[in-house]
Each structure stands twice: as C-alpha cells, then as structure tokens.
PDB file of C-alpha atoms in Angstrom:
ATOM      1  CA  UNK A   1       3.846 -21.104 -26.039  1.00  0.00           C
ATOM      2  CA  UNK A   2       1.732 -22.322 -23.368  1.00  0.00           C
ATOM      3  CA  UNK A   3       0.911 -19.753 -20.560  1.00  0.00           C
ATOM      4  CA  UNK A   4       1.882 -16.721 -22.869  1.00  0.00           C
ATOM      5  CA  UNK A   5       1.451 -13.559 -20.807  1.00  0.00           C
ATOM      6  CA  UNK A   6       0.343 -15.326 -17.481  1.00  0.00           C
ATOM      7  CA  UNK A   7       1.307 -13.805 -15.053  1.00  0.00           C
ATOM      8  CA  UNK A   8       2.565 -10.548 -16.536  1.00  0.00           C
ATOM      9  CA  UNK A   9      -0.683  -8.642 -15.090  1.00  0.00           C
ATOM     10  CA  UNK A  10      -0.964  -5.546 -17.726  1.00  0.00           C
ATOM     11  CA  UNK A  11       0.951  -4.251 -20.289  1.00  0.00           C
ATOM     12  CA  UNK A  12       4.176  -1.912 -18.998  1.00  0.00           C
ATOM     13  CA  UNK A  13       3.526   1.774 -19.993  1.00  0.00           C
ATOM     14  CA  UNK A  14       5.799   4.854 -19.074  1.00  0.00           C
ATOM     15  CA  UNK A  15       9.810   5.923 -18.918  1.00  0.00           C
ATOM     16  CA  UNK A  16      11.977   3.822 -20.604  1.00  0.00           C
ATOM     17  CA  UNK A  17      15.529   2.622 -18.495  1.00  0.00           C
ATOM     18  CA  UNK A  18      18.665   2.816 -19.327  1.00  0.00           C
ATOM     19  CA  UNK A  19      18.805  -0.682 -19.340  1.00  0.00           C
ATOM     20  CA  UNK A  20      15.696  -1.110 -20.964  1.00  0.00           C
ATOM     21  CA  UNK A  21      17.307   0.577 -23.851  1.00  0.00           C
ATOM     22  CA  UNK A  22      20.344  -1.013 -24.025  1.00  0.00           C
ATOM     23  CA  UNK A  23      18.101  -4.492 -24.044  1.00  0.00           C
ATOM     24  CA  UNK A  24      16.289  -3.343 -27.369  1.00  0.00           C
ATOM     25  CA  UNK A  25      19.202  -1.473 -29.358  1.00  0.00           C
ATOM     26  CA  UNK A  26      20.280  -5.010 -28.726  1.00  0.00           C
ATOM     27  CA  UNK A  27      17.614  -6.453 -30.181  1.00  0.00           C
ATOM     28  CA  UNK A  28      17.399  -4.410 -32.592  1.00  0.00           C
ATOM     29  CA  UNK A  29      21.509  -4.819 -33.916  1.00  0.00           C
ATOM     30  CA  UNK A  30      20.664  -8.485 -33.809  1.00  0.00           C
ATOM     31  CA  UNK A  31      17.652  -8.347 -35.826  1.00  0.00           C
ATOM     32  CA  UNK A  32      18.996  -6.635 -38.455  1.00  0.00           C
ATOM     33  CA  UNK A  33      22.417  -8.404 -38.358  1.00  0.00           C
ATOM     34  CA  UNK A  34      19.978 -12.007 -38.447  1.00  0.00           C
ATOM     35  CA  UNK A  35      21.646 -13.300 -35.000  1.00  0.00           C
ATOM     36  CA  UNK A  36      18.269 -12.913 -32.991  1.00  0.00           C
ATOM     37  CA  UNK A  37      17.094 -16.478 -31.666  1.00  0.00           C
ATOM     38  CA  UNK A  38      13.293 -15.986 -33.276  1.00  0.00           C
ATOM     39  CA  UNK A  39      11.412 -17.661 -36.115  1.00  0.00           C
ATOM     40  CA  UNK A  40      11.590 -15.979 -39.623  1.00  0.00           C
ATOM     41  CA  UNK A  41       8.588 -13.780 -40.414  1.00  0.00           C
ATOM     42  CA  UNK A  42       8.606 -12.254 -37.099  1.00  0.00           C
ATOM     43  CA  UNK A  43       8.161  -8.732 -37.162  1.00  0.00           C
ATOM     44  CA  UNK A  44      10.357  -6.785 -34.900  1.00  0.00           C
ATOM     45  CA  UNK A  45       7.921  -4.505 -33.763  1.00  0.00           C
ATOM     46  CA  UNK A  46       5.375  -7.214 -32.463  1.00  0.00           C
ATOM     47  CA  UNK A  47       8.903  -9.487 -31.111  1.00  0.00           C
ATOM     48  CA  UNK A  48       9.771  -6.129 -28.833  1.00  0.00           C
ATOM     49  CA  UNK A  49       5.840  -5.814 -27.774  1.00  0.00           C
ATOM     50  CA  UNK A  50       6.164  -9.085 -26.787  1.00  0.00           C
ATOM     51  CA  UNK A  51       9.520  -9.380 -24.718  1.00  0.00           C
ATOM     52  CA  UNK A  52       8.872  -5.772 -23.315  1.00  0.00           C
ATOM     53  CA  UNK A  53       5.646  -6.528 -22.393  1.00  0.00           C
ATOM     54  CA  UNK A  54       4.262  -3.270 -23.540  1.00  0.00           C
ATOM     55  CA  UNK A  55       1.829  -1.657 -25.726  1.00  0.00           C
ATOM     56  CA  UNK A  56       3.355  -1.548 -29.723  1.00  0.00           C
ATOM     57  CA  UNK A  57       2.168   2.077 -29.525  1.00  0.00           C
ATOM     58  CA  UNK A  58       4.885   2.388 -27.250  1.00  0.00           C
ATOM     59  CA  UNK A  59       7.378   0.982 -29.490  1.00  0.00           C
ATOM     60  CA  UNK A  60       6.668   2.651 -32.022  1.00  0.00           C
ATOM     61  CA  UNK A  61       6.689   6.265 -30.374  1.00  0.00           C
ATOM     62  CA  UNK A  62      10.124   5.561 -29.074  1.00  0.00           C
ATOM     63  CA  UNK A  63      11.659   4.933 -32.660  1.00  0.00           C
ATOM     64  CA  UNK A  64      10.665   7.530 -34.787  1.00  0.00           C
ATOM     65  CA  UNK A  65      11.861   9.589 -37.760  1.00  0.00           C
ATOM     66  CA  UNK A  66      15.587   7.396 -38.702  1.00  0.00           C
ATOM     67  CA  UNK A  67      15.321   5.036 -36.013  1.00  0.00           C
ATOM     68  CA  UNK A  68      11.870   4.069 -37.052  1.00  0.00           C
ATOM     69  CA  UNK A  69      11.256   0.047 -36.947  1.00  0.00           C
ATOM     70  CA  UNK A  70       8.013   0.303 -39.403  1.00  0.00           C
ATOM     71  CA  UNK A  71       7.168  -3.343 -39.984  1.00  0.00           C
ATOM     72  CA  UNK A  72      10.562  -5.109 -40.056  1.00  0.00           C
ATOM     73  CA  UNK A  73      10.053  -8.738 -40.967  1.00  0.00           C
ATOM     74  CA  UNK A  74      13.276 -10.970 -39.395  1.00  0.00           C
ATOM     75  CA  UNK A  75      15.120 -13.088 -41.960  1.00  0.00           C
ATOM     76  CA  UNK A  76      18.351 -14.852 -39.852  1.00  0.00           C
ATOM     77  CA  UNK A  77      21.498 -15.358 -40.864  1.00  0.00           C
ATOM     78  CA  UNK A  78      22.320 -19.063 -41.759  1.00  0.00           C
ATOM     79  CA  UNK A  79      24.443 -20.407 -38.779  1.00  0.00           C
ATOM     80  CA  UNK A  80      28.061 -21.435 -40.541  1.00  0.00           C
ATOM     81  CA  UNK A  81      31.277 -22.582 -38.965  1.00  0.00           C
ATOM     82  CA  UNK A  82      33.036 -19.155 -39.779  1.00  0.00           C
ATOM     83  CA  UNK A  83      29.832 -17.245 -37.604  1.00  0.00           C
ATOM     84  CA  UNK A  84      28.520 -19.432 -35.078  1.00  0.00           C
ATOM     85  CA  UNK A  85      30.983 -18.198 -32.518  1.00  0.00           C
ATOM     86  CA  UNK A  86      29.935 -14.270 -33.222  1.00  0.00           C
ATOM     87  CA  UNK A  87      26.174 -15.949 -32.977  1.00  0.00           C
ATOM     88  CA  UNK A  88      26.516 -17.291 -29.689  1.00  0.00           C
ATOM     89  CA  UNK A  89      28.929 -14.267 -27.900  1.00  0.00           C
ATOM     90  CA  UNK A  90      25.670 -12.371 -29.415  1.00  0.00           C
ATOM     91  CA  UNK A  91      23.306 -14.170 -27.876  1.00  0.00           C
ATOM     92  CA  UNK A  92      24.642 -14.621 -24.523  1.00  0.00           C
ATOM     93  CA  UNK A  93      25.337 -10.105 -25.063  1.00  0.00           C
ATOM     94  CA  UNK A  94      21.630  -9.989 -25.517  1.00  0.00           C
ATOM     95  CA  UNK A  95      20.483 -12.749 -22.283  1.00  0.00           C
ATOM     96  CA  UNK A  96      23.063 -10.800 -19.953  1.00  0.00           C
ATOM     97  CA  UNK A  97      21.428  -7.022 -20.960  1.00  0.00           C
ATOM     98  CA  UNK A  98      17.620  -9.139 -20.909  1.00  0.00           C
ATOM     99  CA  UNK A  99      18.941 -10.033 -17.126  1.00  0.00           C
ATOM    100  CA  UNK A 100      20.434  -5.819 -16.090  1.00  0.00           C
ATOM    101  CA  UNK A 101      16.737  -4.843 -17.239  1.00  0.00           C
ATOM    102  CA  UNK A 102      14.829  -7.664 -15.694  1.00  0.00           C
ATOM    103  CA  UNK A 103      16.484  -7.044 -12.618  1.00  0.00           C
ATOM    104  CA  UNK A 104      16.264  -3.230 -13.051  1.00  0.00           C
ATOM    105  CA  UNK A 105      12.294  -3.692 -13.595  1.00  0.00           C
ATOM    106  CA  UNK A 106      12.546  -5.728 -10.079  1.00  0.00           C
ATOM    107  CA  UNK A 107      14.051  -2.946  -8.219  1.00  0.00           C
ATOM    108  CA  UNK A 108      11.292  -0.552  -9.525  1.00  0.00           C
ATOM    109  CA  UNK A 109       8.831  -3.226  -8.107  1.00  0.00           C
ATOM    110  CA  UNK A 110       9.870  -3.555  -5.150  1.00  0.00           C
ATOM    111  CA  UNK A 111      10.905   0.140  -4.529  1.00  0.00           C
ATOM    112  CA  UNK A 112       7.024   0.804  -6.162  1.00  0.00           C
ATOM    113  CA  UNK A 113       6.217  -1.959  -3.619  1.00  0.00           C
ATOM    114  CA  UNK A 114       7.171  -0.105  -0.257  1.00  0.00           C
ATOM    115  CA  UNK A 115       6.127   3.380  -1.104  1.00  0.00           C
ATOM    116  CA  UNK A 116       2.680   2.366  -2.029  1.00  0.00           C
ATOM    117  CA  UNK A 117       2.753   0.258   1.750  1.00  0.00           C
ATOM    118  CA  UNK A 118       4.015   2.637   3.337  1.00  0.00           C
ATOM    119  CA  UNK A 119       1.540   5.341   2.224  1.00  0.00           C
ATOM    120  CA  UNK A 120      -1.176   2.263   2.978  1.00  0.00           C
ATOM    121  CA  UNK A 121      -0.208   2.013   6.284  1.00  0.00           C
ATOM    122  CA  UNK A 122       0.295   5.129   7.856  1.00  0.00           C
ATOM    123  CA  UNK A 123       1.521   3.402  10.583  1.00  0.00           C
ATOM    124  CA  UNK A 124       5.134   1.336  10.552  1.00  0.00           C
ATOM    125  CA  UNK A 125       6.574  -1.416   8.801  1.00  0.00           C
ATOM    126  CA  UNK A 126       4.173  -4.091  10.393  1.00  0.00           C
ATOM    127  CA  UNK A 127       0.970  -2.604   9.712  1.00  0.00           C
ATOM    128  CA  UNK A 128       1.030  -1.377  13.273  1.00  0.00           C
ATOM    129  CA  UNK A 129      -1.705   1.534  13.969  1.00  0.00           C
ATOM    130  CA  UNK A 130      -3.824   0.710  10.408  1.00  0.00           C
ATOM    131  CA  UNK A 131      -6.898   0.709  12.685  1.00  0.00           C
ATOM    132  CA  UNK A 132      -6.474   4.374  13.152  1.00  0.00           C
ATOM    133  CA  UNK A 133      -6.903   5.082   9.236  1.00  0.00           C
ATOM    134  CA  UNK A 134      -9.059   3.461   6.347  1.00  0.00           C
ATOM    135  CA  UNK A 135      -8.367   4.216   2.802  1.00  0.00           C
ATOM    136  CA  UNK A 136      -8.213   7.934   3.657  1.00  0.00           C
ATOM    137  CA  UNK A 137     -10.904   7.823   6.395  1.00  0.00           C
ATOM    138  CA  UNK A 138      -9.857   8.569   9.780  1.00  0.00           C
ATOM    139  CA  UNK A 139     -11.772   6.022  12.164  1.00  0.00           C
ATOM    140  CA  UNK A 140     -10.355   6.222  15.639  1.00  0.00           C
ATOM    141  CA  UNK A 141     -13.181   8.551  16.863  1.00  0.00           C
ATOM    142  CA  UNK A 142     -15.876   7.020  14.689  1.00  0.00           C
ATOM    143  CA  UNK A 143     -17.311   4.094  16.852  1.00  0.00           C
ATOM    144  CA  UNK A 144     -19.629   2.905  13.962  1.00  0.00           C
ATOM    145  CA  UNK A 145     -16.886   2.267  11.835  1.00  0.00           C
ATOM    146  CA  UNK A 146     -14.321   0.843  14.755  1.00  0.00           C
ATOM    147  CA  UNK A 147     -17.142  -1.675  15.906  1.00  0.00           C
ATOM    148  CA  UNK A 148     -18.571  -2.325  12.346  1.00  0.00           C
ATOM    149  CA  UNK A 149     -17.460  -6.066  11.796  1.00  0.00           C
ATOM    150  CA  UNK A 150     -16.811  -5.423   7.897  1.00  0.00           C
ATOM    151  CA  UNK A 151     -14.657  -3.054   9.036  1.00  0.00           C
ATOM    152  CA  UNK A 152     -13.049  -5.366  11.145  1.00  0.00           C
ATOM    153  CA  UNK A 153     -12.664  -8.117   9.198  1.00  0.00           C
ATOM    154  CA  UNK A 154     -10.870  -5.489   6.327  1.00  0.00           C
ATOM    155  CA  UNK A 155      -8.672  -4.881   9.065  1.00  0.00           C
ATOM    156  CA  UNK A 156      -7.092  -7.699   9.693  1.00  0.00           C
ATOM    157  CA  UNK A 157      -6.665  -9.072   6.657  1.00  0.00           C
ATOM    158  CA  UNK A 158      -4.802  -5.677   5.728  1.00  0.00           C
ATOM    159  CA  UNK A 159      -2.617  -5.760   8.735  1.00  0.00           C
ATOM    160  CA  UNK A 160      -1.911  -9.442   7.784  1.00  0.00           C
ATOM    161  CA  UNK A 161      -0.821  -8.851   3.954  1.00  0.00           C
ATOM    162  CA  UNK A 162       1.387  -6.580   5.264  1.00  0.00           C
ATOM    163  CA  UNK A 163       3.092  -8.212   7.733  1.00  0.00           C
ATOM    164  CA  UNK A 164       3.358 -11.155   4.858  1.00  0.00           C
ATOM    165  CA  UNK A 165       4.797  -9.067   2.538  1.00  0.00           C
ATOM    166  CA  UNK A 166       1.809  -8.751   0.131  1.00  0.00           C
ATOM    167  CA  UNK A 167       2.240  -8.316  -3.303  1.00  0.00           C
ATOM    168  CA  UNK A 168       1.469  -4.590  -4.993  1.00  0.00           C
ATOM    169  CA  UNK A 169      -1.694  -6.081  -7.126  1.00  0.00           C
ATOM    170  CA  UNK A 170      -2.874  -7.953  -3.292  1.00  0.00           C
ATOM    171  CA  UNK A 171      -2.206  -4.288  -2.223  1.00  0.00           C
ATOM    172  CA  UNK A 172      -4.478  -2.517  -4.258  1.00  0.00           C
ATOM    173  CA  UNK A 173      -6.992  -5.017  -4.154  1.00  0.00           C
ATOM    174  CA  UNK A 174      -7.342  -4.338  -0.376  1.00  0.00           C
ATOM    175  CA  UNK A 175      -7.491  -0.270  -0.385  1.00  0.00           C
ATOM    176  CA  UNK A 176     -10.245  -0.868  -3.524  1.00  0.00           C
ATOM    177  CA  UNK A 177     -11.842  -2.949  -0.788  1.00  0.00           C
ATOM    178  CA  UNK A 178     -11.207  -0.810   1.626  1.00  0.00           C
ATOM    179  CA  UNK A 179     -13.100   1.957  -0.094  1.00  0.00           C
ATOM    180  CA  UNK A 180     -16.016  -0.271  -0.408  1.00  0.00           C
ATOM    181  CA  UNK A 181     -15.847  -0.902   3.132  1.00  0.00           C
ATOM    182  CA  UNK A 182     -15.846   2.942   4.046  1.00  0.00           C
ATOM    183  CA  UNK A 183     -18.424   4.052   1.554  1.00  0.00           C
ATOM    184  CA  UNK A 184     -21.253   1.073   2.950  1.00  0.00           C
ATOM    185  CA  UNK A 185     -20.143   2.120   7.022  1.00  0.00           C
ATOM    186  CA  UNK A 186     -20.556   5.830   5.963  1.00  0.00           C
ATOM    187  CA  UNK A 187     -23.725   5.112   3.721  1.00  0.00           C
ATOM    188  CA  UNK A 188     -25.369   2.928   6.957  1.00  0.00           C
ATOM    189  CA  UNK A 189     -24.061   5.029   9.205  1.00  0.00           C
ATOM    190  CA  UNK A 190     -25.436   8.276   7.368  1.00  0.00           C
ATOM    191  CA  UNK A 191     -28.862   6.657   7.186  1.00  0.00           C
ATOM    192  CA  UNK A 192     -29.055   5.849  11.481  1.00  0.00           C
ATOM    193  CA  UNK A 193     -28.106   9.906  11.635  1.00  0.00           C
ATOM    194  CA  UNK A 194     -30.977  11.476   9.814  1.00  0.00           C
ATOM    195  CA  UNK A 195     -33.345   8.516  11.301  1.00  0.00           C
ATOM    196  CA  UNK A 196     -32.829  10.248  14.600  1.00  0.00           C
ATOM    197  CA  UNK A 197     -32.239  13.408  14.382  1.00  0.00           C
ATOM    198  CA  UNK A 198     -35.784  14.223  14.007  1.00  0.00           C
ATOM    199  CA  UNK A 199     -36.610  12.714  17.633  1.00  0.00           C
ATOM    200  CA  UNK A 200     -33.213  14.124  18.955  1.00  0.00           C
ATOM    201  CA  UNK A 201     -33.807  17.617  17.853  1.00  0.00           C
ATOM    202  CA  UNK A 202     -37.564  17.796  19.326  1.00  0.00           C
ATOM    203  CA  UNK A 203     -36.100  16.409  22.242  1.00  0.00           C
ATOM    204  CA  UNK A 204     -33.667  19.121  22.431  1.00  0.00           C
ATOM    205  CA  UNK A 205     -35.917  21.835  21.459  1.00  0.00           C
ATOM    206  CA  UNK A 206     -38.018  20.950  24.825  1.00  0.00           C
ATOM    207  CA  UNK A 207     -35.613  20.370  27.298  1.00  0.00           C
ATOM    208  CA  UNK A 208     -33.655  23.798  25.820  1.00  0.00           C
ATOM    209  CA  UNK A 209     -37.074  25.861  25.861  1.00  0.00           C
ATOM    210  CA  UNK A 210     -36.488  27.360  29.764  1.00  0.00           C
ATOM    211  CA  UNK A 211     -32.761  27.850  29.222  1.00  0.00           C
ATOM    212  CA  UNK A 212     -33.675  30.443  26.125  1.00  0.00           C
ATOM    213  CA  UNK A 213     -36.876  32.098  27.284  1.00  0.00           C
ATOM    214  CA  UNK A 214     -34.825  34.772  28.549  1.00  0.00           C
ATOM    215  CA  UNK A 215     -32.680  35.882  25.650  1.00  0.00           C
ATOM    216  CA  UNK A 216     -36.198  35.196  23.569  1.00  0.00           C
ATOM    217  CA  UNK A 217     -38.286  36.986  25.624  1.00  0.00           C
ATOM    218  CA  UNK A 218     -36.460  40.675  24.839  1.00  0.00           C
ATOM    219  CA  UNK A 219     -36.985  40.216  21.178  1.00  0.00           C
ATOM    220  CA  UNK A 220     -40.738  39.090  21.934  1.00  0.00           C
ATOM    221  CA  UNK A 221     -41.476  42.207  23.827  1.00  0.00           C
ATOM    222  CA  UNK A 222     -40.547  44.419  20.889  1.00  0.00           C
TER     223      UNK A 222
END
C-alpha cells in the first residue's frame, strides 16, 4: 500500500545472513505449502524482492540449479478447521524469523554506523578534533581553509550530527559536502597562489641578487 518503499533508501545488495536465510527458506516452505499470508497470483520471486528489499537479480542468483524459484505463482491453501492451527503456528514461525533478521540487519546498521563515524571523525566519539581533518584534507596548518567561513560553517554542522547521533545517509551527505567544501577552498585558494607568485618571486629575485653574486660570479668569470 500507501508509502511502499519509503523510507527503505536503496535496494540491499551483498552477503546474505544466516538469518536472512532462514527468513526466506521460510518463505519459501510456506509458499509452496500455500500458508504464506499474500494474495494469489503473487509470484514468489517479486514477494521476496519485495520483503528483502533487494534487487530480483539477487534472488535469483542465490537459488539456482534445484533450488531455483523461476516464476512461482502462489496459490494458498484454503484455511479449514483441521489446518488453521498449522496456518497460524506457521505464520507466527515466519513473523518471529522476519524479526531475528530485521534485528540482525539493525546490528549491521548500527555497527556500519560507527565505523563509518569513526573513520569521519578522526578524532573521538564527540566529534572532538574534526577541525584538524576535512574529508581527507589535513587543515590545521592551512589558514585559508581554517578561516574560510564555508569551511566553518561545514564544521559545525559535522561536529553537531555527530554529537546527535546522525544517521549513516546524514553521514555521507556531509563528507560529499565536505569534499565540495575542500575542492572550492583549494580551487580559490590555488588561484590567490599563482596571482602572486609572479610579484613575490621578482621580489625575491631582487632582494636575493647581493646574497648570490658571489657563488655567481665564479661561474661568470669562466
């Protein structure tokens, strides 16, 4: 229904859990068995896309060869007094193993969560010490970039998502903003150093000239 997929950001890819297998063979026994809460005409390849939140492709490299799912269309079993207690210990089987793998995808979240802060902040759990590194750019001797007020302003609101406890997708929203931030201080800054070097180089080349008339003066000679 309504809202289908908010939220969900995009599609899962990668190793499959323990859990998350358990979850599908599941789905799979119930499927075939007719005991699987869906409407008939489902297929069971598009119903695991779905509650896995992953590409078919996915699916459909897992279970190959004997296991393959092909286009399975569900057709359930007609609830009777002699099965409806084997449909329901089913069902609440398949909503406990759906819980063990959303909880196991949780722990991967949050565990995914930490590393990718930690390696953010260089620094310790409170963001402490970000100022000293942007997005892989060291700025604590770089004035331009320490004073620059986009800089700044990147600054804080990193050191603030991470003392909030900032999401992974707020996360890597900031370091792709960060980068931004880095390239423009490094671009501007870039442009002010070749703007005046020309007048800084003359101006060494003049006040240098006495210093190395001796050492030049040998080489003259010859």
């Amino acid at each position: 229904g309504e809202g289908k997929g908010e939220g969900k950001g995009e599609l899962r890819r990668g190793k499959w859990t323990t859990e998350e297998e358990a979850y599908v063979k599941k789905i799979i026994d119930d499927f075939n068995s007719g005991m699987l809460p869906v409407a008939a005409g489902t297929t069971l390849r598009s119903y695991l896309s779905e509650k896995l939140n992953c590409d078919p492709m996915r699916i459909t490299k897992k279970f190959t060869g004997e296991s393959c799912i092909g286009k399975r269309v569900f057709h359930p079993v007609e609830r009777t007094p002699a099965n409806e207690a084997l449909i329901d210990e089913s069902q609440e089987t398949l909503a406990r193993l759906e819980k063990d793998w959303l909880e196991k995808l949780e722990e991967q979240k949050r565990e995914a969560d930490r590393k990718t802060k930690k390696g953010f902040r260089g620094a310790d759990e409170d963001g402490n010490g970000l100022l000293g590194f942007v997005n892989g750019h060291r700025v604590d001797g770089d004035a331009h970039m320490i004073h620059d007020p986009g800089t700044m302003h990147w600054l804080q609101r990193a050191q603030d998502a991470l003392q909030q406890g900032a999401s992974l997708d707020e996360i890597e929203r900031l370091l792709g903003q960060g980068q931004k931030v880095c390239s423009e201080v490094s671009r501007r800054s870039t442009a002010n150093t070749d703007a005046g070097s020309g007048g800084e180089r003359e101006g060494r080349g003049s006040s240098g000239s006495g210093g190395g008339s001796s050492s030049g003066s040998g080489g003259g000679g010859g």
